[in-house]
Coordinates of C-alpha atoms in Angstrom, one line a residue:
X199 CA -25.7 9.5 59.0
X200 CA -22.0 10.6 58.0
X201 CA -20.2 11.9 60.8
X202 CA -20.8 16.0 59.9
X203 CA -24.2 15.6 59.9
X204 CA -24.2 14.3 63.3
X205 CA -21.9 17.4 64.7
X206 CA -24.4 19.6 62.4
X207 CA -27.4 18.2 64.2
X208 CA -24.9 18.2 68.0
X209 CA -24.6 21.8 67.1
X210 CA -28.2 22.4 66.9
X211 CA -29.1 20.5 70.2
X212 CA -26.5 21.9 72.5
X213 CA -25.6 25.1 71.4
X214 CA -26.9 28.6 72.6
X215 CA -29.4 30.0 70.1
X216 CA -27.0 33.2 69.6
X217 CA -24.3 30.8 68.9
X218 CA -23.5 30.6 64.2
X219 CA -24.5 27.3 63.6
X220 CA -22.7 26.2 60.9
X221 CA -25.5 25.5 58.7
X222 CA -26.5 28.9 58.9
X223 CA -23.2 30.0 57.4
X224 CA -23.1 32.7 54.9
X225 CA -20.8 29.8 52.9
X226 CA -17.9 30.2 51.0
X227 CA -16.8 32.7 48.4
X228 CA -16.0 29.9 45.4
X229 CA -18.7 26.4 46.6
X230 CA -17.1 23.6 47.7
X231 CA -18.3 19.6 47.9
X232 CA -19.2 19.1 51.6
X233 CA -16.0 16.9 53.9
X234 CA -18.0 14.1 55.3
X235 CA -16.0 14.1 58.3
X236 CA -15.5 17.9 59.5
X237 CA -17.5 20.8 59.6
X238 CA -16.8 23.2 57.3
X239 CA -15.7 25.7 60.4
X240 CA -13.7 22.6 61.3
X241 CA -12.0 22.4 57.7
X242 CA -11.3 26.4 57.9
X243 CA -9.6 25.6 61.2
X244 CA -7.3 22.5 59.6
X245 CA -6.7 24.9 56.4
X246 CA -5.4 27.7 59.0
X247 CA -3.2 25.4 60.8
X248 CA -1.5 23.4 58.1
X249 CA -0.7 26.9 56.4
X250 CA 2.6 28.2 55.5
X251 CA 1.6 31.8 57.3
X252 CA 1.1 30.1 60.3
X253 CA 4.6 27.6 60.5
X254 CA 6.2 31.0 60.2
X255 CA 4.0 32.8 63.3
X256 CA 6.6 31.0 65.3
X257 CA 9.4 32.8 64.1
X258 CA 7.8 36.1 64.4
X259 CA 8.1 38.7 67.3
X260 CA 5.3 39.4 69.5
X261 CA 6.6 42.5 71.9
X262 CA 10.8 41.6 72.7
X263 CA 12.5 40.0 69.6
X264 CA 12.9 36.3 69.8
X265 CA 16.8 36.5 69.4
X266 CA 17.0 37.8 73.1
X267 CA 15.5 34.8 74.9
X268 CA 13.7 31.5 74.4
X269 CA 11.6 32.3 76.3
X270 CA 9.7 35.0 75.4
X271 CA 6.6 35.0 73.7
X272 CA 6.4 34.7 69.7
X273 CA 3.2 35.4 67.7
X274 CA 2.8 31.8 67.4
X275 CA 2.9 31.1 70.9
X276 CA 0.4 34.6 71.3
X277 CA -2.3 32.8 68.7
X278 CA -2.3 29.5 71.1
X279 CA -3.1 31.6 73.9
X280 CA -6.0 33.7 72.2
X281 CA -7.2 30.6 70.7
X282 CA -7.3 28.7 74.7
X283 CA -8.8 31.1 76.6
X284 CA -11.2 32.2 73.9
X285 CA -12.2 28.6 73.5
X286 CA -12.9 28.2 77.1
X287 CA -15.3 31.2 77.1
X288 CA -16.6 30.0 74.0
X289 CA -17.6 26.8 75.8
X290 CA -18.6 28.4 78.7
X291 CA -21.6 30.8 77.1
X292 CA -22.5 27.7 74.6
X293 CA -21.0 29.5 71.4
X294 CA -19.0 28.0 68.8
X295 CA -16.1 26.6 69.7
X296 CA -14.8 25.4 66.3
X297 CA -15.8 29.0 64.4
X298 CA -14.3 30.6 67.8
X299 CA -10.7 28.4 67.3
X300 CA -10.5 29.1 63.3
X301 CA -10.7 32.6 64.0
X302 CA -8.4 33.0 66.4
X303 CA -5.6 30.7 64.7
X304 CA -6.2 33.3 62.1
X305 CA -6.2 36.6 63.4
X306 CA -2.6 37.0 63.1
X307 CA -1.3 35.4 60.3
X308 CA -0.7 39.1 58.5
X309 CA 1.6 40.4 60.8
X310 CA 5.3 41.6 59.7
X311 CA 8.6 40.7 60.9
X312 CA 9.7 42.2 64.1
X313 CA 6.1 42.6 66.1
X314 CA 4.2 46.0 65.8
X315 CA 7.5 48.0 64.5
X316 CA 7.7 46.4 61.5
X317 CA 3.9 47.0 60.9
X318 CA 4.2 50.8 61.9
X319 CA 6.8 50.9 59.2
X320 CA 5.3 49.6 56.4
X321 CA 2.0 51.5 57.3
X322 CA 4.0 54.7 56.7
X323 CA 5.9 53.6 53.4
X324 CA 3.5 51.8 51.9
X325 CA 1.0 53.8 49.7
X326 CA -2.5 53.2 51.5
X327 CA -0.6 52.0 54.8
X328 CA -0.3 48.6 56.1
X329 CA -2.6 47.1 58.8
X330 CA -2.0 43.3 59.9
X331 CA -6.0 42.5 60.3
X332 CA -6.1 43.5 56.7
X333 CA -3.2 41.7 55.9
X334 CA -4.3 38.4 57.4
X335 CA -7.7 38.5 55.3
X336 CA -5.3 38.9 52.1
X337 CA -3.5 35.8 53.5
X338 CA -6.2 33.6 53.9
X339 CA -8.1 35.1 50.9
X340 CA -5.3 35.2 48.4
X341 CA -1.8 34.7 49.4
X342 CA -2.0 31.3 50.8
X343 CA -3.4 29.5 47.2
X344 CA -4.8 26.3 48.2
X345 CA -4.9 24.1 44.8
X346 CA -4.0 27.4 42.8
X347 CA -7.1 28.4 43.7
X348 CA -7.4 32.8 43.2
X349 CA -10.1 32.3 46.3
X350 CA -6.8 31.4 48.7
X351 CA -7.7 29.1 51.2
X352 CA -11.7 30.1 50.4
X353 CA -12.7 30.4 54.4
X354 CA -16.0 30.7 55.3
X355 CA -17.3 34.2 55.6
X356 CA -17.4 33.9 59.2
X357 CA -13.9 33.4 59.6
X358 CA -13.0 35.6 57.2
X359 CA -15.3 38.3 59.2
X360 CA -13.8 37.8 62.7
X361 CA -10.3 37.5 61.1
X362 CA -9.9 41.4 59.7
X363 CA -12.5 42.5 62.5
X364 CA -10.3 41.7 65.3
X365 CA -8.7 44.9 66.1
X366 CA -10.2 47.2 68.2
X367 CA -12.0 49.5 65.5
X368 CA -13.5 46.5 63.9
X369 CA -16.9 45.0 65.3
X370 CA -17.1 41.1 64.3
X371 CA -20.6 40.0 63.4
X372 CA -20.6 37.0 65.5
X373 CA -20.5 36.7 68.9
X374 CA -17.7 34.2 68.6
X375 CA -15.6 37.0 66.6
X376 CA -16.3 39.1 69.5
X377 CA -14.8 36.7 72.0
X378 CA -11.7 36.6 69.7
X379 CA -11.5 40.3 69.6
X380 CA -11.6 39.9 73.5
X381 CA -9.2 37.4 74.3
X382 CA -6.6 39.0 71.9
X383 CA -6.0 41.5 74.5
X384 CA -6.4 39.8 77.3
X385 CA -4.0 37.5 76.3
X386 CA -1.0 40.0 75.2
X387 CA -1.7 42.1 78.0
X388 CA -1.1 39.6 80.5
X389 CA 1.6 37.6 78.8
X390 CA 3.5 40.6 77.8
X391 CA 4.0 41.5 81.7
X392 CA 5.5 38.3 82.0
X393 CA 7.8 38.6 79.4
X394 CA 8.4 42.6 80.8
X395 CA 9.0 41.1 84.1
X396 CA 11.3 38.5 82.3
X397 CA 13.3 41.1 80.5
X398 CA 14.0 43.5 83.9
X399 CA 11.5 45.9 82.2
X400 CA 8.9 45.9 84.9
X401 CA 9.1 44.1 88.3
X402 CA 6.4 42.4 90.2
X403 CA 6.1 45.5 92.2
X404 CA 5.5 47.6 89.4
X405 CA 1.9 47.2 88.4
X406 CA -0.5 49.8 90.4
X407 CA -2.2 48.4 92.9
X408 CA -5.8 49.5 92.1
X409 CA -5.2 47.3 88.8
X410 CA -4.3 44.9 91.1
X411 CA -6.7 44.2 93.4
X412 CA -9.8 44.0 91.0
X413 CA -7.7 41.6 88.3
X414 CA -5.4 40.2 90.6
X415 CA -1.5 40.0 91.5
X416 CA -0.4 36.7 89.3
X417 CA -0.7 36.0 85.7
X418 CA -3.3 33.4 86.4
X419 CA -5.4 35.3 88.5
X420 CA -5.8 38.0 85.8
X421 CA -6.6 35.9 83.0
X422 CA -9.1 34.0 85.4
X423 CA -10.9 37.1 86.6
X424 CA -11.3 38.4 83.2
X425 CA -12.7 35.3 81.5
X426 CA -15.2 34.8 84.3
X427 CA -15.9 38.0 84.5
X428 CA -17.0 38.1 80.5
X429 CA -18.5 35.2 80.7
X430 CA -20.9 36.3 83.7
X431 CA -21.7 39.3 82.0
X432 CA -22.4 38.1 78.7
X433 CA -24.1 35.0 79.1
X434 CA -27.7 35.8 76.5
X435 CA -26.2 38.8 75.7
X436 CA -26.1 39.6 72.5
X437 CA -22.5 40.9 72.8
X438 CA -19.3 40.0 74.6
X439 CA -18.9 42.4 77.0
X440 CA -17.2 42.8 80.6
X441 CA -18.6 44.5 83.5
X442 CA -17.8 47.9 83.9
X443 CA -15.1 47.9 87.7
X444 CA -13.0 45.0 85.5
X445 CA -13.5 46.6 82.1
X446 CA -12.0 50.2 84.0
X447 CA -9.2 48.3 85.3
X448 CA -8.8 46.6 82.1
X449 CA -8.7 49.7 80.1
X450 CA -6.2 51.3 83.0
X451 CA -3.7 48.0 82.6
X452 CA -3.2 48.6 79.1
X453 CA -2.3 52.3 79.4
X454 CA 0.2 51.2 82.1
X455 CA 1.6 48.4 79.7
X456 CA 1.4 51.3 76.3
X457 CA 3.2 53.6 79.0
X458 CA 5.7 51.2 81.0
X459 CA 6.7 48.7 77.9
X460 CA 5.5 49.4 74.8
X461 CA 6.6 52.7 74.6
X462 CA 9.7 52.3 76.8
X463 CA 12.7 52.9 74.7
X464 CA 14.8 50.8 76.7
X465 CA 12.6 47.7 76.6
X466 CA 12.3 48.4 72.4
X467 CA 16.3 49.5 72.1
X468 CA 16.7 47.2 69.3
X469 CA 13.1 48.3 67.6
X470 CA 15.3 51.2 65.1
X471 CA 17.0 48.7 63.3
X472 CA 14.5 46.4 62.9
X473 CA 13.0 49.3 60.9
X474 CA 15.7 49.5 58.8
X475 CA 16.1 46.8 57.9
X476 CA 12.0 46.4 56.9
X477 CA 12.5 50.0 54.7
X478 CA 15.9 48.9 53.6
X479 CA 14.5 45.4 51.6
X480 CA 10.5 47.0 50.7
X481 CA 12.5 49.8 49.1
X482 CA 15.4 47.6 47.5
X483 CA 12.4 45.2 46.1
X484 CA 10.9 48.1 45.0
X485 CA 14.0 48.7 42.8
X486 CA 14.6 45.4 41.7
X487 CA 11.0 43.5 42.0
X488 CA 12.8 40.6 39.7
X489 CA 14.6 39.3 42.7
X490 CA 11.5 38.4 44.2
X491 CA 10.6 35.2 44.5
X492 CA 8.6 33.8 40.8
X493 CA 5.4 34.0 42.3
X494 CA 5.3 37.2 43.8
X495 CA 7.2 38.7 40.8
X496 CA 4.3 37.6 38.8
X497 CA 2.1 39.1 40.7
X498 CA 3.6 42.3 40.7
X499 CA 3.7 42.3 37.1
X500 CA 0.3 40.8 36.2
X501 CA -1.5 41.6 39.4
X502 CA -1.1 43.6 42.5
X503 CA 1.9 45.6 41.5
X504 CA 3.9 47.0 44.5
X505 CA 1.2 45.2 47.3
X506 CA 3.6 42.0 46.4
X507 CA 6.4 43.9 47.6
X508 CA 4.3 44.9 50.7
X509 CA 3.4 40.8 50.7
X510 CA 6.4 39.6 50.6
X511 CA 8.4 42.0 53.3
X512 CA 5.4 41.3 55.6
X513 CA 5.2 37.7 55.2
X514 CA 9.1 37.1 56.5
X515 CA 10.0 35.8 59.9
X516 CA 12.7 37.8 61.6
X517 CA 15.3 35.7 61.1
X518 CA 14.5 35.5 57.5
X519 CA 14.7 39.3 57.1
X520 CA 17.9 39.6 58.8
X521 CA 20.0 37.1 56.9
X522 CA 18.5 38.2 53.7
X523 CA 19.3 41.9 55.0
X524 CA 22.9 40.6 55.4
X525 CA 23.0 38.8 52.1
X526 CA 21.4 42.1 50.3
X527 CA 23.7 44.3 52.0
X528 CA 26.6 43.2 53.5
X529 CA 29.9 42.7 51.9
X530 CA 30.5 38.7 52.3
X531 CA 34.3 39.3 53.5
X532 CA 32.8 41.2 56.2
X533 CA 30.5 37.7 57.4
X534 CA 34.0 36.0 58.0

């Protein structure tokens, strides 16, 4: 028995029967010959991580702009945490683990330069807006062209599911998408106080002490009560679900955080010009398309029109967009 089969079969013994086997998978969009090593929730994983989309998550903001500090979290450094603590719980209720990981590596992968500013900008300059689940099925589905392929990296339907369902409107089919869903806010909750606390923006002392007591007062005892607290109350469930004293404390923490950091204006100071400078090159592409790189100027011309624009702003790491903001706009003798 090749070595798939056996993890096929593993997966049939051990695993909760609410768990996606993977030979119950839906498949892929274009047929594929079978790996005989991996799983083919396994390959989407690899495909994921050896992506171009992904190398760049580590250049891209996650709440305070990278430039500030090395130490502050990055969207690359974000997708790791979803993809640990959602793998523990994973484990924990007997779910997927492997379908659970691809997902997660992959939830992100569509998101602009410069965090959630640069997304709110494109979503109100780009005709039919801009939202980065939707944007990180496009990757996977058609951006990222594995062999050339016009299927992209052709992920199973699974994936592909709990990828643009992540956000909070969306409702993954899988109970593994639903854990990914989960731990995407529990993670940037919790990290993004550290980096607040990091960046003067909040102080240990400043989170309310109801939230407090019923998640806990370090960043370890948050995350901990949360995932057991899922994991208790979803065990043969048929959805991912907390209980109701930590999902009201949940709920209250993030209107603190939306209140206290992510809408604090000293915290975002820098977030104006990040804007600009997203407007300033979609609308100068939009003028001169040609200077786009050959493959998405061919896809504006024979394809997708101005969504390559929208593709390729959103697809640059910060530091990308700001030099070729400065090489776009500003006069060389000014650089010396």
């Amino acid at each position: 028995m090749i070595y798939r089969e056996t993890q096929e079969q593993l997966e049939l013994k051990n695993l909760s029967s609410r768990a996606q086997k993977v030979i119950n998978s839906q498949g892929r969009r274009l047929e594929e010959e079978l790996c005989p090593l991996r799983t083919e929730y396994q390959r989407d994983r690899d495909r994921i991580l050896h992506s171009k989309s992904f190398r760049r998550l580590k250049h891209k903001t996650q709440v305070f702009l990278s430039p500030e500090g090395d130490h502050y979290r990055t969207r690359l450094t974000h997708t790791l945490e979803v993809a640990q603590i959602s793998r523990t719980i994973a484990r924990a209720l007997r779910l997927n683990e492997d379908l659970t990981e691809a997902i997660a590596l992959g939830h992100d992968l569509g998101h602009t330069p410069f965090g959630h500013c640069g997304e709110e900008r494109l979503n109100k300059i780009h005709p039919g807006g801009f939202k980065h689940n939707e944007q990180s099925l496009r990757v996977v589905d058609y951006l990222e062209r594995r062999n050339n392929s016009m299927y992209g990296l052709n992920l199973t339907d699974e994936v592909r599911d709990g990828i643009v369902n992540h956000g909070s409107k969306g409702i993954p089919k899988t109970l593994e998408g639903q854990i990914v869903s989960k731990c995407d806010r529990i993670a940037y909750l919790n990290h993004d106080i550290d980096d607040a606390i990091r960046a003067n923006v909040l102080n240990k002392d400043s989170l309310p002490e109801s939230i407090l007591k019923v998640l806990g007062r370090t960043h370890g005892q948050r995350i901990n009560t949360m995932i057991l607290d899922i994991i208790t109350h979803s065990d043969e469930k048929d959805q991912i679900i907390m209980s109701e004293p930590v999902e009201h404390a949940f709920n209250a923490l993030r209107s603190f955080m939306f209140e206290n950091v992510y809408f604090n204006k000293e915290a975002k100071k820098e977030e104006e010009r990040a804007e600009y400078i997203v407007e300033s090159l979609y609308n100068y592409y939009k003028e001169h398309p040609d200077q786009m790189p050959t493959e998405r100027f061919e896809d504006y011309e024979h394809r997708d029109g101005i969504n390559s624009i929208k593709d390729y702003v959103a697809s640059m790491s910060d530091r990308f967009a700001v030099n070729l903001y400065k090489e776009i706009f500003i006069p060389k003798f000014w650089l010396y």
